Amino acid sequence: NAGVTQTPKFRVLKTGQSMTLLCAQDMNHEYMYWYRQDPGMGLRLIHYSVGEGTTAKGEVPDGYNVSRLKKQNFLLGLESAAPSQTSVYFCASSYLLANEQFFGPGTRLTVL
Amino acid sequence: RKEVEQDPGPFNVPEGATVAFNCTYSNSASQSFFWYRQDCRKEPKLLMSVYSSGNEDGRFTAQLNRASQYISLLIRDSKLSDSATYLCVVNALNRDDKIIFGKGTRLHILP
């Protein structure tokens, strides 16, 4: 089992460009999450999903959109990237909200 | 009071020593608690869950104090490989369904 995988691992964007980060899990988990991690800020929840076809806002959703068309995939979109979105993005999944979360290796995004 | 608070450290501890740190939480409705470990430039990984009765796994002991609203992590006989950032996670399984990560405590084990 691969667990949780993220694509791409690194990306550099110019301000105003768009991109999609892909997260995939092979553990049949219902819950999936997108976090960003910045120095001194800890992990902050962007959006999450409680099942296929559902999404919900987390703590810092502005500037991001998500989709969960298939249970195993959770996509995070940036429509118009801004330098403030320079961060490390982690995807995670869990069987239930109360359970352990399994994290992907992260995507390091730089917006110039 | 912040929702989840941790001392950021760093804790500089000699190898073989015992170290403990706490994590306080503000929401009394919180129901599940975890400690994660995060190595530099890596993803967080579960270290252990924290149960009401406490939890021990080898050199690591986690405890929950609901009355004072904090969880603790104790590391005995510390190893160089224990150097990492330790994150506490608090889940408030009410209608807000909040999952809050602490900002982490950095631990450096010194040879």
PDB file of C-alpha atoms in Angstrom:
ATOM      1  CA  ASN A   1       0.000   0.000   0.000  1.00  0.00           C
ATOM      2  CA  ALA A   2       1.258   3.475  -0.877  1.00  0.00           C
ATOM      3  CA  GLY A   3      -0.758   5.185   1.892  1.00  0.00           C
ATOM      4  CA  VAL A   4      -1.228   8.860   1.059  1.00  0.00           C
ATOM      5  CA  THR A   5       0.541  10.301  -1.966  1.00  0.00           C
ATOM      6  CA  GLN A   6       0.737  13.889  -3.163  1.00  0.00           C
ATOM      7  CA  THR A   7       1.531  15.346  -6.564  1.00  0.00           C
ATOM      8  CA  PRO A   8       3.632  17.370  -7.236  1.00  0.00           C
ATOM      9  CA  LYS A   9       6.335  17.445  -4.555  1.00  0.00           C
ATOM     10  CA  PHE A  10       7.603  20.906  -5.505  1.00  0.00           C
ATOM     11  CA  ARG A  11       6.199  23.749  -7.573  1.00  0.00           C
ATOM     12  CA  VAL A  12       7.066  27.360  -8.289  1.00  0.00           C
ATOM     13  CA  LEU A  13       4.298  29.620  -9.554  1.00  0.00           C
ATOM     14  CA  LYS A  14       4.078  33.220 -10.597  1.00  0.00           C
ATOM     15  CA  THR A  15       1.464  35.465  -9.001  1.00  0.00           C
ATOM     16  CA  GLY A  16      -1.875  34.955 -10.709  1.00  0.00           C
ATOM     17  CA  GLN A  17      -1.167  31.506 -12.076  1.00  0.00           C
ATOM     18  CA  SER A  18      -3.392  28.576 -11.197  1.00  0.00           C
ATOM     19  CA  MET A  19      -2.604  25.025 -10.238  1.00  0.00           C
ATOM     20  CA  THR A  20      -4.112  21.891  -8.743  1.00  0.00           C
ATOM     21  CA  LEU A  21      -2.555  19.721  -6.071  1.00  0.00           C
ATOM     22  CA  LEU A  22      -3.563  16.075  -6.129  1.00  0.00           C
ATOM     23  CA  CYS A  23      -3.895  13.838  -3.098  1.00  0.00           C
ATOM     24  CA  ALA A  24      -4.599  10.125  -3.350  1.00  0.00           C
ATOM     25  CA  GLN A  25      -5.096   7.499  -0.647  1.00  0.00           C
ATOM     26  CA  ASP A  26      -5.475   3.752  -0.955  1.00  0.00           C
ATOM     27  CA  MET A  27      -6.734   3.020   2.567  1.00  0.00           C
ATOM     28  CA  ASN A  28     -10.447   3.429   1.778  1.00  0.00           C
ATOM     29  CA  HIS A  29     -10.664   6.321   4.229  1.00  0.00           C
ATOM     30  CA  GLU A  30     -13.791   8.446   4.349  1.00  0.00           C
ATOM     31  CA  TYR A  31     -12.172  11.620   5.655  1.00  0.00           C
ATOM     32  CA  MET A  32      -9.583  13.629   3.769  1.00  0.00           C
ATOM     33  CA  TYR A  33      -7.953  16.935   4.669  1.00  0.00           C
ATOM     34  CA  TRP A  34      -5.783  19.664   3.222  1.00  0.00           C
ATOM     35  CA  TYR A  35      -3.465  21.597   5.550  1.00  0.00           C
ATOM     36  CA  ARG A  36      -0.890  24.276   5.077  1.00  0.00           C
ATOM     37  CA  GLN A  37       2.130  24.604   7.347  1.00  0.00           C
ATOM     38  CA  ASP A  38       4.017  27.847   7.755  1.00  0.00           C
ATOM     39  CA  PRO A  39       6.908  28.642  10.107  1.00  0.00           C
ATOM     40  CA  GLY A  40       5.586  29.612  13.523  1.00  0.00           C
ATOM     41  CA  MET A  41       1.977  28.937  12.527  1.00  0.00           C
ATOM     42  CA  GLY A  42       1.703  25.202  12.830  1.00  0.00           C
ATOM     43  CA  LEU A  43      -0.660  23.144  10.712  1.00  0.00           C
ATOM     44  CA  ARG A  44      -3.824  24.948   9.639  1.00  0.00           C
ATOM     45  CA  LEU A  45      -6.785  23.193   8.067  1.00  0.00           C
ATOM     46  CA  ILE A  46      -7.786  24.591   4.671  1.00  0.00           C
ATOM     47  CA  HIS A  47     -10.647  22.315   3.608  1.00  0.00           C
ATOM     48  CA  TYR A  48     -11.733  18.819   4.416  1.00  0.00           C
ATOM     49  CA  SER A  49     -14.110  16.161   3.142  1.00  0.00           C
ATOM     50  CA  VAL A  50     -16.216  13.679   5.064  1.00  0.00           C
ATOM     51  CA  GLY A  51     -16.881  11.484   2.050  1.00  0.00           C
ATOM     52  CA  GLU A  52     -17.075  11.286  -1.713  1.00  0.00           C
ATOM     53  CA  GLY A  53     -18.840  14.293  -3.170  1.00  0.00           C
ATOM     54  CA  THR A  54     -18.644  16.372   0.024  1.00  0.00           C
ATOM     55  CA  THR A  55     -16.362  19.220   1.048  1.00  0.00           C
ATOM     56  CA  ALA A  56     -16.267  21.650   3.951  1.00  0.00           C
ATOM     57  CA  LYS A  57     -14.298  24.738   4.896  1.00  0.00           C
ATOM     58  CA  GLY A  58     -11.580  24.618   7.486  1.00  0.00           C
ATOM     59  CA  GLU A  59      -9.777  27.392   9.280  1.00  0.00           C
ATOM     60  CA  VAL A  60      -8.151  29.134   6.270  1.00  0.00           C
ATOM     61  CA  PRO A  61     -10.233  28.369   3.135  1.00  0.00           C
ATOM     62  CA  ASP A  62      -9.951  31.691   1.291  1.00  0.00           C
ATOM     63  CA  GLY A  63      -8.147  31.482  -2.052  1.00  0.00           C
ATOM     64  CA  TYR A  64      -8.542  27.713  -2.319  1.00  0.00           C
ATOM     65  CA  ASN A  65     -11.113  25.342  -3.774  1.00  0.00           C
ATOM     66  CA  VAL A  66     -11.401  21.589  -3.398  1.00  0.00           C
ATOM     67  CA  SER A  67     -13.155  18.673  -4.990  1.00  0.00           C
ATOM     68  CA  ARG A  68     -13.726  15.049  -3.968  1.00  0.00           C
ATOM     69  CA  LEU A  69     -15.186  13.374  -7.037  1.00  0.00           C
ATOM     70  CA  LYS A  70     -13.747   9.989  -6.103  1.00  0.00           C
ATOM     71  CA  LYS A  71     -13.360   8.602  -2.601  1.00  0.00           C
ATOM     72  CA  GLN A  72      -9.642   8.046  -3.023  1.00  0.00           C
ATOM     73  CA  ASN A  73      -8.785  11.492  -4.415  1.00  0.00           C
ATOM     74  CA  PHE A  74      -8.942  14.986  -2.938  1.00  0.00           C
ATOM     75  CA  LEU A  75      -7.892  17.913  -5.119  1.00  0.00           C
ATOM     76  CA  LEU A  76      -6.828  21.343  -3.911  1.00  0.00           C
ATOM     77  CA  GLY A  77      -7.003  24.190  -6.398  1.00  0.00           C
ATOM     78  CA  LEU A  78      -5.468  27.637  -6.402  1.00  0.00           C
ATOM     79  CA  GLU A  79      -7.257  29.759  -8.990  1.00  0.00           C
ATOM     80  CA  SER A  80      -5.030  32.828  -8.775  1.00  0.00           C
ATOM     81  CA  ALA A  81      -1.911  32.206  -6.730  1.00  0.00           C
ATOM     82  CA  ALA A  82      -0.619  34.883  -4.376  1.00  0.00           C
ATOM     83  CA  PRO A  83       2.747  35.116  -2.568  1.00  0.00           C
ATOM     84  CA  SER A  84       0.871  34.613   0.730  1.00  0.00           C
ATOM     85  CA  GLN A  85       0.095  31.082  -0.452  1.00  0.00           C
ATOM     86  CA  THR A  86       3.772  30.130  -0.384  1.00  0.00           C
ATOM     87  CA  SER A  87       3.753  27.248   2.045  1.00  0.00           C
ATOM     88  CA  VAL A  88       4.083  23.520   2.531  1.00  0.00           C
ATOM     89  CA  TYR A  89       0.813  21.754   1.815  1.00  0.00           C
ATOM     90  CA  PHE A  90      -0.020  18.446   3.458  1.00  0.00           C
ATOM     91  CA  CYS A  91      -2.859  16.137   2.611  1.00  0.00           C
ATOM     92  CA  ALA A  92      -4.121  13.651   5.174  1.00  0.00           C
ATOM     93  CA  SER A  93      -6.797  11.008   5.488  1.00  0.00           C
ATOM     94  CA  SER A  94      -8.519   9.148   8.297  1.00  0.00           C
ATOM     95  CA  TYR A  95     -11.173   6.494   8.664  1.00  0.00           C
ATOM     96  CA  LEU A  96     -13.225   8.572  11.081  1.00  0.00           C
ATOM     97  CA  LEU A  97     -12.823  12.117  12.392  1.00  0.00           C
ATOM     98  CA  ALA A  98     -11.746  10.748  15.767  1.00  0.00           C
ATOM     99  CA  ASN A  99      -9.098   8.475  14.326  1.00  0.00           C
ATOM    100  CA  GLU A 100      -5.433   8.841  13.504  1.00  0.00           C
ATOM    101  CA  GLN A 101      -4.671  10.899  10.409  1.00  0.00           C
ATOM    102  CA  PHE A 102      -2.207   9.614   7.841  1.00  0.00           C
ATOM    103  CA  PHE A 103      -0.268  12.323   6.045  1.00  0.00           C
ATOM    104  CA  GLY A 104       1.204  12.568   2.599  1.00  0.00           C
ATOM    105  CA  PRO A 105       4.819  13.708   2.101  1.00  0.00           C
ATOM    106  CA  GLY A 106       3.817  17.298   1.349  1.00  0.00           C
ATOM    107  CA  THR A 107       4.028  19.748  -1.546  1.00  0.00           C
ATOM    108  CA  ARG A 108       6.381  22.700  -1.275  1.00  0.00           C
ATOM    109  CA  LEU A 109       4.833  25.601  -3.157  1.00  0.00           C
ATOM    110  CA  THR A 110       6.529  28.912  -3.827  1.00  0.00           C
ATOM    111  CA  VAL A 111       4.590  31.791  -5.365  1.00  0.00           C
ATOM    112  CA  LEU A 112       6.765  34.559  -6.766  1.00  0.00           C
TER     113      LEU A 112
ATOM    114  CA  ARG B   1      -6.916  31.214  25.972  1.00  0.00           C
ATOM    115  CA  LYS B   2      -5.768  29.683  22.689  1.00  0.00           C
ATOM    116  CA  GLU B   3      -7.554  26.521  21.586  1.00  0.00           C
ATOM    117  CA  VAL B   4      -4.435  24.363  21.788  1.00  0.00           C
ATOM    118  CA  GLU B   5      -1.190  25.597  23.281  1.00  0.00           C
ATOM    119  CA  GLN B   6       2.251  24.082  23.410  1.00  0.00           C
ATOM    120  CA  ASP B   7       5.578  25.417  24.644  1.00  0.00           C
ATOM    121  CA  PRO B   8       7.512  25.867  21.367  1.00  0.00           C
ATOM    122  CA  GLY B   9      10.849  25.067  23.042  1.00  0.00           C
ATOM    123  CA  PRO B  10      13.415  24.144  22.009  1.00  0.00           C
ATOM    124  CA  PHE B  11      14.013  21.670  24.783  1.00  0.00           C
ATOM    125  CA  ASN B  12      17.724  20.798  24.765  1.00  0.00           C
ATOM    126  CA  VAL B  13      18.101  17.553  26.684  1.00  0.00           C
ATOM    127  CA  PRO B  14      21.152  15.295  27.156  1.00  0.00           C
ATOM    128  CA  GLU B  15      20.919  11.782  25.820  1.00  0.00           C
ATOM    129  CA  GLY B  16      19.530   9.383  28.383  1.00  0.00           C
ATOM    130  CA  ALA B  17      17.556  12.018  30.264  1.00  0.00           C
ATOM    131  CA  THR B  18      13.819  12.118  30.807  1.00  0.00           C
ATOM    132  CA  VAL B  19      11.836  14.938  29.252  1.00  0.00           C
ATOM    133  CA  ALA B  20       8.181  15.874  29.516  1.00  0.00           C
ATOM    134  CA  PHE B  21       6.017  18.453  27.869  1.00  0.00           C
ATOM    135  CA  ASN B  22       2.381  19.428  28.062  1.00  0.00           C
ATOM    136  CA  CYS B  23      -0.305  20.605  25.724  1.00  0.00           C
ATOM    137  CA  THR B  24      -3.274  22.586  27.038  1.00  0.00           C
ATOM    138  CA  TYR B  25      -6.642  22.835  25.316  1.00  0.00           C
ATOM    139  CA  SER B  26      -9.546  25.192  25.853  1.00  0.00           C
ATOM    140  CA  ASN B  27     -12.566  23.245  24.600  1.00  0.00           C
ATOM    141  CA  SER B  28     -13.913  21.038  27.365  1.00  0.00           C
ATOM    142  CA  ALA B  29     -15.954  19.129  24.742  1.00  0.00           C
ATOM    143  CA  SER B  30     -12.755  17.743  23.183  1.00  0.00           C
ATOM    144  CA  GLN B  31     -12.982  14.001  22.888  1.00  0.00           C
ATOM    145  CA  SER B  32      -9.897  12.566  21.244  1.00  0.00           C
ATOM    146  CA  PHE B  33      -6.268  13.432  21.656  1.00  0.00           C
ATOM    147  CA  PHE B  34      -3.056  12.468  19.908  1.00  0.00           C
ATOM    148  CA  TRP B  35       0.659  13.117  19.875  1.00  0.00           C
ATOM    149  CA  TYR B  36       2.348  13.304  16.481  1.00  0.00           C
ATOM    150  CA  ARG B  37       6.027  13.492  15.691  1.00  0.00           C
ATOM    151  CA  GLN B  38       7.346  15.603  12.827  1.00  0.00           C
ATOM    152  CA  ASP B  39      10.916  15.429  11.611  1.00  0.00           C
ATOM    153  CA  CYS B  40      12.448  18.374   9.783  1.00  0.00           C
ATOM    154  CA  ARG B  41      10.910  18.835   6.313  1.00  0.00           C
ATOM    155  CA  LYS B  42       8.829  15.669   6.710  1.00  0.00           C
ATOM    156  CA  GLU B  43       5.172  14.917   7.269  1.00  0.00           C
ATOM    157  CA  PRO B  44       3.691  14.448  10.760  1.00  0.00           C
ATOM    158  CA  LYS B  45       3.353  10.846  11.890  1.00  0.00           C
ATOM    159  CA  LEU B  46       1.297   9.486  14.743  1.00  0.00           C
ATOM    160  CA  LEU B  47       3.352   8.811  17.859  1.00  0.00           C
ATOM    161  CA  MET B  48       0.516   7.713  20.105  1.00  0.00           C
ATOM    162  CA  SER B  49      -3.091   8.216  20.984  1.00  0.00           C
ATOM    163  CA  VAL B  50      -3.963   9.585  24.405  1.00  0.00           C
ATOM    164  CA  TYR B  51      -6.610   7.719  26.319  1.00  0.00           C
ATOM    165  CA  SER B  52      -8.399   8.705  29.505  1.00  0.00           C
ATOM    166  CA  SER B  53      -6.575   5.920  31.325  1.00  0.00           C
ATOM    167  CA  GLY B  54      -3.199   6.971  29.975  1.00  0.00           C
ATOM    168  CA  ASN B  55      -1.120   5.211  27.370  1.00  0.00           C
ATOM    169  CA  GLU B  56       2.399   3.786  27.458  1.00  0.00           C
ATOM    170  CA  ASP B  57       4.473   2.580  24.526  1.00  0.00           C
ATOM    171  CA  GLY B  58       8.020   1.650  25.414  1.00  0.00           C
ATOM    172  CA  ARG B  59       9.847   4.788  26.518  1.00  0.00           C
ATOM    173  CA  PHE B  60       6.853   7.014  25.789  1.00  0.00           C
ATOM    174  CA  THR B  61       3.957   7.735  28.133  1.00  0.00           C
ATOM    175  CA  ALA B  62       0.995   9.947  27.319  1.00  0.00           C
ATOM    176  CA  GLN B  63      -1.575  11.117  29.830  1.00  0.00           C
ATOM    177  CA  LEU B  64      -4.794  13.103  29.782  1.00  0.00           C
ATOM    178  CA  ASN B  65      -5.947  15.404  32.558  1.00  0.00           C
ATOM    179  CA  ARG B  66      -9.513  16.409  31.752  1.00  0.00           C
ATOM    180  CA  ALA B  67     -10.002  18.460  34.903  1.00  0.00           C
ATOM    181  CA  SER B  68      -7.098  20.753  34.043  1.00  0.00           C
ATOM    182  CA  GLN B  69      -7.538  20.307  30.292  1.00  0.00           C
ATOM    183  CA  TYR B  70      -4.104  19.224  29.250  1.00  0.00           C
ATOM    184  CA  ILE B  71      -2.315  16.233  27.791  1.00  0.00           C
ATOM    185  CA  SER B  72       1.273  15.308  28.495  1.00  0.00           C
ATOM    186  CA  LEU B  73       4.046  13.341  26.834  1.00  0.00           C
ATOM    187  CA  LEU B  74       6.897  11.814  28.797  1.00  0.00           C
ATOM    188  CA  ILE B  75       9.986  10.417  27.088  1.00  0.00           C
ATOM    189  CA  ARG B  76      12.321   8.295  29.192  1.00  0.00           C
ATOM    190  CA  ASP B  77      15.930   7.364  28.390  1.00  0.00           C
ATOM    191  CA  SER B  78      15.936   9.806  25.464  1.00  0.00           C
ATOM    192  CA  LYS B  79      17.798   8.883  22.278  1.00  0.00           C
ATOM    193  CA  LEU B  80      19.400  11.093  19.659  1.00  0.00           C
ATOM    194  CA  SER B  81      16.734   9.843  17.264  1.00  0.00           C
ATOM    195  CA  ASP B  82      14.018  11.384  19.460  1.00  0.00           C
ATOM    196  CA  SER B  83      15.050  14.832  18.204  1.00  0.00           C
ATOM    197  CA  ALA B  84      11.986  16.146  16.391  1.00  0.00           C
ATOM    198  CA  THR B  85       8.986  18.426  16.790  1.00  0.00           C
ATOM    199  CA  TYR B  86       6.112  16.962  18.781  1.00  0.00           C
ATOM    200  CA  LEU B  87       2.601  18.081  17.857  1.00  0.00           C
ATOM    201  CA  CYS B  88      -0.468  17.589  19.966  1.00  0.00           C
ATOM    202  CA  VAL B  89      -3.835  17.195  18.286  1.00  0.00           C
ATOM    203  CA  VAL B  90      -7.201  17.792  19.876  1.00  0.00           C
ATOM    204  CA  ASN B  91     -10.468  16.773  18.240  1.00  0.00           C
ATOM    205  CA  ALA B  92     -13.660  18.427  19.392  1.00  0.00           C
ATOM    206  CA  LEU B  93     -16.310  16.112  18.040  1.00  0.00           C
ATOM    207  CA  ASN B  94     -19.250  18.417  18.420  1.00  0.00           C
ATOM    208  CA  ARG B  95     -21.203  20.162  15.722  1.00  0.00           C
ATOM    209  CA  ASP B  96     -18.143  22.200  14.778  1.00  0.00           C
ATOM    210  CA  ASP B  97     -16.074  19.041  14.278  1.00  0.00           C
ATOM    211  CA  LYS B  98     -12.896  20.909  14.977  1.00  0.00           C
ATOM    212  CA  ILE B  99      -9.486  19.342  14.595  1.00  0.00           C
ATOM    213  CA  ILE B 100      -6.812  21.499  16.118  1.00  0.00           C
ATOM    214  CA  PHE B 101      -3.088  20.933  15.843  1.00  0.00           C
ATOM    215  CA  GLY B 102      -0.767  22.550  18.316  1.00  0.00           C
ATOM    216  CA  LYS B 103       2.168  24.467  16.872  1.00  0.00           C
ATOM    217  CA  GLY B 104       4.569  21.902  18.238  1.00  0.00           C
ATOM    218  CA  THR B 105       7.383  21.567  20.747  1.00  0.00           C
ATOM    219  CA  ARG B 106      10.903  21.212  19.378  1.00  0.00           C
ATOM    220  CA  LEU B 107      13.102  18.680  21.120  1.00  0.00           C
ATOM    221  CA  HIS B 108      16.866  18.444  20.648  1.00  0.00           C
ATOM    222  CA  ILE B 109      18.647  15.494  22.238  1.00  0.00           C
ATOM    223  CA  LEU B 110      22.280  16.340  22.867  1.00  0.00           C
ATOM    224  CA  PRO B 111      25.041  13.700  22.679  1.00  0.00           C
TER     225      PRO B 111
END
